[in-house]
Coordinates of C-alpha atoms in Angstrom, one line a residue:
Chain A
M1 CA 455.9 85.6 -71.2
G2 CA 458.3 85.6 -74.0
N3 CA 457.9 84.7 -77.0
S4 CA 460.7 81.6 -76.7
Y5 CA 458.7 80.3 -74.4
K6 CA 455.5 81.1 -76.5
D7 CA 457.6 78.4 -78.8
L8 CA 458.5 76.2 -76.1
I9 CA 454.7 75.3 -75.7
K10 CA 453.6 75.4 -79.6
Q11 CA 456.9 72.9 -79.8
A12 CA 455.8 71.4 -77.1
Q13 CA 451.8 71.0 -78.2
S14 CA 453.3 69.5 -81.6
K15 CA 454.8 66.9 -80.1
A16 CA 452.7 66.1 -77.9
M17 CA 449.8 65.5 -80.6
E18 CA 452.5 64.0 -82.9
I19 CA 452.5 61.0 -80.4
R20 CA 448.9 60.8 -79.8
R21 CA 448.2 60.9 -83.7
K22 CA 451.1 57.8 -84.7
Q23 CA 449.8 55.8 -81.9
K24 CA 446.1 56.5 -82.8
L25 CA 445.0 57.5 -80.0
D26 CA 442.5 59.9 -79.7
L27 CA 442.6 63.6 -78.7
K28 CA 439.4 63.4 -76.3
S29 CA 440.6 60.1 -74.7
P30 CA 442.7 60.0 -71.5
I31 CA 446.1 57.6 -72.1
C32 CA 447.7 55.4 -70.5
I33 CA 451.8 57.1 -70.0
Y34 CA 453.6 53.7 -69.9
D35 CA 451.6 52.3 -72.7
V36 CA 452.5 54.8 -74.5
S37 CA 456.2 55.0 -73.8
Q38 CA 456.6 51.2 -73.7
E39 CA 455.5 51.6 -78.0
L40 CA 458.3 53.9 -78.1
E41 CA 460.4 51.3 -76.8
L42 CA 461.2 52.7 -73.8
T43 CA 461.6 50.3 -71.2
I44 CA 459.3 52.3 -67.3
Q45 CA 461.3 51.3 -64.2
F46 CA 460.2 52.0 -60.8
V47 CA 463.0 52.8 -58.5
P48 CA 462.9 53.9 -54.4
L49 CA 464.7 57.1 -55.5
A50 CA 464.7 59.5 -52.3
G51 CA 465.7 62.8 -54.0
L52 CA 464.2 61.9 -57.9
E53 CA 461.6 62.9 -59.2
G54 CA 462.3 61.0 -61.8
M55 CA 465.4 60.1 -64.7
Y56 CA 466.0 59.6 -68.3
L57 CA 468.7 57.1 -69.0
N58 CA 470.2 56.9 -72.5
E59 CA 472.3 54.3 -72.7
E60 CA 473.8 51.6 -76.2
E61 CA 471.8 49.0 -74.8
G62 CA 468.2 50.4 -74.5
Q63 CA 466.7 54.1 -73.3
R64 CA 465.2 53.7 -69.8
I65 CA 462.5 55.8 -67.5
L66 CA 463.2 55.9 -63.9
V67 CA 460.6 56.7 -61.7
S68 CA 460.3 57.2 -57.8
S69 CA 458.4 54.2 -56.8
L70 CA 458.8 56.8 -53.3
R71 CA 456.1 59.2 -54.7
P72 CA 452.4 59.7 -55.7
L73 CA 450.5 57.6 -58.0
P74 CA 449.7 60.8 -60.3
R75 CA 453.1 62.3 -59.4
Q76 CA 455.0 59.2 -61.1
V77 CA 452.6 59.4 -64.3
F78 CA 453.4 63.2 -64.7
T79 CA 456.9 62.5 -63.8
C80 CA 457.9 60.0 -66.5
A81 CA 455.2 61.2 -69.3
H82 CA 458.3 64.3 -68.5
E83 CA 461.1 61.9 -69.2
L84 CA 459.5 61.1 -72.2
G85 CA 459.4 65.0 -73.4
H86 CA 463.8 64.2 -72.8
H87 CA 463.7 61.3 -74.9
L88 CA 461.2 63.1 -77.0
F89 CA 463.7 65.4 -77.3
E90 CA 466.9 63.8 -77.4
H91 CA 468.1 65.2 -74.8
G92 CA 470.3 62.6 -73.5
L93 CA 471.0 61.4 -69.6
K94 CA 468.3 63.6 -67.5
F95 CA 467.6 64.5 -63.1
D96 CA 465.1 66.1 -62.9
E97 CA 464.6 66.7 -59.1
M98 CA 461.4 65.8 -56.3
E99 CA 458.9 68.7 -56.5
K100 CA 461.3 70.8 -59.4
V101 CA 459.2 68.6 -62.1
S102 CA 455.9 71.3 -62.4
L103 CA 454.8 73.6 -64.9
I104 CA 455.9 76.8 -64.8
K105 CA 458.3 76.5 -61.3
Q106 CA 461.0 75.7 -65.0
R107 CA 462.8 78.2 -66.6
D108 CA 465.3 76.2 -68.2
P109 CA 463.5 75.7 -70.9
K110 CA 464.1 71.9 -71.7
E111 CA 462.9 71.1 -68.3
F112 CA 460.2 74.2 -69.1
L113 CA 459.4 72.0 -72.7
V114 CA 459.3 68.5 -71.1
D115 CA 456.8 69.7 -68.9
C116 CA 455.1 71.7 -71.4
F117 CA 455.2 69.1 -73.4
A118 CA 453.3 66.3 -70.7
G119 CA 451.1 68.6 -69.9
F120 CA 449.7 67.9 -74.1
L121 CA 450.2 65.0 -74.2
L122 CA 448.8 63.8 -70.8
M123 CA 445.4 66.6 -71.0
P124 CA 445.0 68.0 -74.5
K125 CA 442.7 71.1 -74.7
I126 CA 440.2 68.7 -76.4
A127 CA 439.7 66.3 -74.0
V128 CA 439.8 68.7 -71.2
Y129 CA 436.9 71.0 -72.5
N130 CA 435.8 67.4 -72.8
A131 CA 436.5 65.7 -69.2
F132 CA 434.3 69.7 -68.3
T133 CA 432.2 69.2 -70.7
L134 CA 430.9 65.9 -70.1
R135 CA 430.0 67.1 -66.7
A136 CA 428.1 69.8 -67.7
W137 CA 430.7 72.0 -65.4
T138 CA 432.8 75.5 -67.0
P139 CA 436.4 75.7 -66.9
A140 CA 435.6 79.5 -65.3
T141 CA 433.7 78.2 -61.8
A142 CA 435.2 74.9 -61.8
S143 CA 435.3 73.7 -58.2
P144 CA 438.3 72.1 -56.2
K145 CA 435.5 69.4 -56.0
Q146 CA 435.7 70.1 -60.0
I147 CA 439.1 70.1 -60.8
F148 CA 440.2 67.4 -58.5
T149 CA 437.3 64.5 -60.0
I150 CA 438.9 65.8 -63.7
A151 CA 443.0 65.7 -62.8
C152 CA 442.0 62.6 -61.3
S153 CA 440.5 61.3 -64.4
F154 CA 443.5 62.5 -66.1
G155 CA 445.6 60.2 -63.6
V156 CA 447.6 64.1 -62.8
G157 CA 447.6 66.0 -59.3
Y158 CA 445.4 68.9 -58.9
S159 CA 448.2 70.9 -59.3
T160 CA 449.2 70.3 -62.9
L161 CA 445.7 70.2 -64.1
I162 CA 445.3 73.5 -62.6
D163 CA 448.8 74.9 -64.0
H164 CA 448.4 73.2 -67.6
M165 CA 445.1 74.6 -67.2
T166 CA 446.8 78.1 -66.9
Y167 CA 449.5 78.1 -68.0
S168 CA 449.2 75.8 -71.3
L169 CA 446.5 75.9 -72.3
Q170 CA 445.1 79.4 -71.7
M171 CA 441.7 78.3 -69.6
L172 CA 441.8 79.6 -66.5
S173 CA 442.6 82.8 -65.5
E174 CA 445.9 83.6 -63.1
S175 CA 443.2 84.7 -60.0
K176 CA 441.1 81.6 -60.7
S177 CA 444.2 80.2 -60.0
R178 CA 445.2 81.3 -57.4
E179 CA 442.2 80.6 -55.9
L180 CA 441.5 76.9 -56.9
K181 CA 445.3 76.5 -55.2
K182 CA 443.8 77.6 -51.7
F183 CA 442.8 74.1 -52.0
T184 CA 444.5 71.2 -51.7
P185 CA 443.7 67.8 -51.5
K186 CA 445.7 65.8 -49.3
K187 CA 444.9 69.3 -45.9
N188 CA 441.1 69.7 -47.9
S189 CA 439.1 66.1 -47.9
S190 CA 436.4 68.1 -48.2
V191 CA 435.8 70.0 -51.1
N192 CA 433.7 72.3 -52.1
Chain B
M1 CA 484.8 29.1 -51.1
S2 CA 486.0 27.5 -53.9
E3 CA 485.4 29.0 -57.4
S4 CA 482.0 27.7 -57.9
A5 CA 481.2 28.6 -54.8
D6 CA 481.6 32.4 -55.2
I7 CA 480.1 32.5 -59.1
R8 CA 477.4 31.3 -56.9
A9 CA 477.3 33.4 -54.1
I10 CA 477.9 36.9 -57.2
I11 CA 474.8 35.3 -58.6
A12 CA 472.7 35.1 -55.9
E13 CA 473.7 38.8 -55.1
R14 CA 473.1 40.1 -58.7
I15 CA 470.2 38.1 -58.5
R16 CA 468.9 40.1 -55.6
K17 CA 469.9 43.0 -56.2
A18 CA 468.1 42.5 -59.8
R19 CA 465.2 42.0 -58.2
E20 CA 464.9 44.7 -55.1
L21 CA 465.8 46.6 -58.7
A22 CA 462.7 46.1 -60.3
G23 CA 460.5 47.2 -57.6
L24 CA 459.5 43.3 -56.8
S25 CA 458.8 41.0 -53.8
Q26 CA 460.1 37.4 -53.9
G27 CA 456.6 37.1 -53.9
Q28 CA 455.8 38.5 -56.6
A29 CA 458.9 37.7 -58.8
A30 CA 457.8 34.4 -58.0
K31 CA 454.6 34.3 -58.6
I32 CA 454.9 35.9 -62.4
L33 CA 457.7 33.4 -62.8
G34 CA 455.6 30.4 -61.8
L35 CA 458.0 29.9 -59.3
H36 CA 457.5 28.8 -55.6
R37 CA 458.7 31.6 -53.4
P38 CA 460.9 30.0 -51.5
S39 CA 462.9 29.1 -54.8
I40 CA 463.4 32.6 -55.4
T41 CA 464.8 32.6 -51.9
A42 CA 467.3 29.7 -52.2
A43 CA 468.6 31.4 -55.4
E44 CA 469.2 34.4 -53.6
A45 CA 470.9 33.3 -51.3
G46 CA 473.2 31.0 -52.8
N47 CA 471.8 28.0 -51.7
R48 CA 470.4 26.3 -55.2
K49 CA 472.0 26.3 -58.6
V50 CA 470.9 28.3 -61.5
S51 CA 469.6 27.1 -64.5
A52 CA 470.3 29.2 -67.6
E53 CA 466.5 29.4 -68.6
E54 CA 466.1 30.5 -65.1
I55 CA 469.3 33.1 -66.0
S56 CA 467.6 34.7 -69.3
K57 CA 464.0 34.3 -67.5
F58 CA 465.0 36.6 -64.1
A59 CA 466.7 38.8 -66.7
D60 CA 463.7 39.4 -68.7
L61 CA 461.4 39.9 -66.1
Y62 CA 464.5 42.5 -63.6
K63 CA 464.8 44.3 -66.8
V64 CA 469.3 43.7 -66.6
G65 CA 471.6 42.2 -68.8
V66 CA 472.0 38.2 -68.3
S67 CA 475.4 39.5 -69.0
W68 CA 474.9 41.1 -65.5
L69 CA 473.8 38.6 -63.9
L70 CA 476.3 36.3 -64.3
G71 CA 478.6 38.2 -62.8
E72 CA 480.0 40.0 -65.7
G73 CA 480.7 44.3 -65.2
E74 CA 480.9 45.9 -62.1
Q75 CA 477.7 45.2 -59.7
Q76 CA 477.2 48.8 -59.3
L77 CA 479.4 51.4 -61.7
D78 CA 482.4 54.1 -60.8
P79 CA 480.8 58.1 -59.9
S80 CA 484.2 58.0 -62.4
D81 CA 483.6 56.3 -65.7
S82 CA 484.1 58.6 -69.0
K83 CA 480.6 57.9 -70.1
L84 CA 479.1 59.2 -67.2
Q85 CA 481.8 61.8 -66.7
L86 CA 479.4 64.3 -69.0
A87 CA 476.2 64.3 -65.6
A88 CA 479.2 64.6 -63.3
R89 CA 478.0 67.6 -62.4
E90 CA 474.2 66.5 -61.8
L91 CA 476.0 63.2 -60.2
K92 CA 477.4 65.5 -57.4
K93 CA 473.0 66.9 -56.9
L94 CA 472.2 63.8 -55.9
K95 CA 471.6 62.1 -52.3
P96 CA 474.2 59.7 -52.3
E97 CA 471.2 56.5 -52.0
D98 CA 470.1 57.7 -54.8
L99 CA 473.9 57.9 -57.1
D100 CA 473.5 54.2 -55.7
T101 CA 470.5 52.9 -58.2
V102 CA 471.2 54.8 -60.7
L103 CA 474.9 53.5 -60.8
Q104 CA 473.3 50.1 -60.1
V105 CA 470.4 49.9 -62.6
I106 CA 472.9 51.0 -64.7
A107 CA 475.8 48.3 -64.8
S108 CA 472.6 46.9 -64.9
I109 CA 472.1 48.0 -67.6
R110 CA 475.4 47.7 -70.2
G111 CA 475.3 44.1 -69.0
K112 CA 472.7 43.6 -71.5
R113 CA 475.2 43.9 -73.8

């Protein structure tokens, strides 16, 4: 990972911490991204968008985040945080196509930045450690079921948590990440 | 059709479209607004007059402009709208049905002026 991407990660983390601090949200608890967005006077609208994850609209009459109502709930949460990132980093009108809202797949710096921001806002490092510690689990030996449980506690998807823990928080090795990703909660309803 | 009937039809259509864009069923909208569902159905069919107070409540609930509900502005923006030109390259990536939805949402927001 190049220095420019490391800088983007730092920027994203700093902005996410700033938002938590300004809204008096501690760093160890999951948050409701819709409350956070509304506190920033953004309107959240769920609309049936078949080919989009979401969109940020910056109109004179007000800023608005559109989230596709056709996507799974954890995906909607991450999309809203991602679009909030576009708002906070003043990226202007943005569309985010299906499946492109995911960490590390993005190489467009703006998209990478807001993906990292979404990850840090929803899952600060302390909160992720806390989620494991409370359950007497450790990231290095976590099972797919444990990862899925913690992802649910943050309201995000299984792969989203793994990506965030691997690339932003560096709590998982890439080999552990690959091993965990062999499982998907949808296909393996009895993950261990 | 008389002019007032035309206006009522436009308002009815916009109330329906705004509810759909907000992702609410007629039943859900009625419950939130403290109305009976047939009241919503009749308003959206243009079968009853809608008061100014109701228009204001619909606009609040559906997050659209009062003036847009009253028929001002376009129901859906033209993709060649000057303010959208900046995003024209992006717009081309959208599926036609998504583009329609997005243009309707932007038109309804602009009615908040």
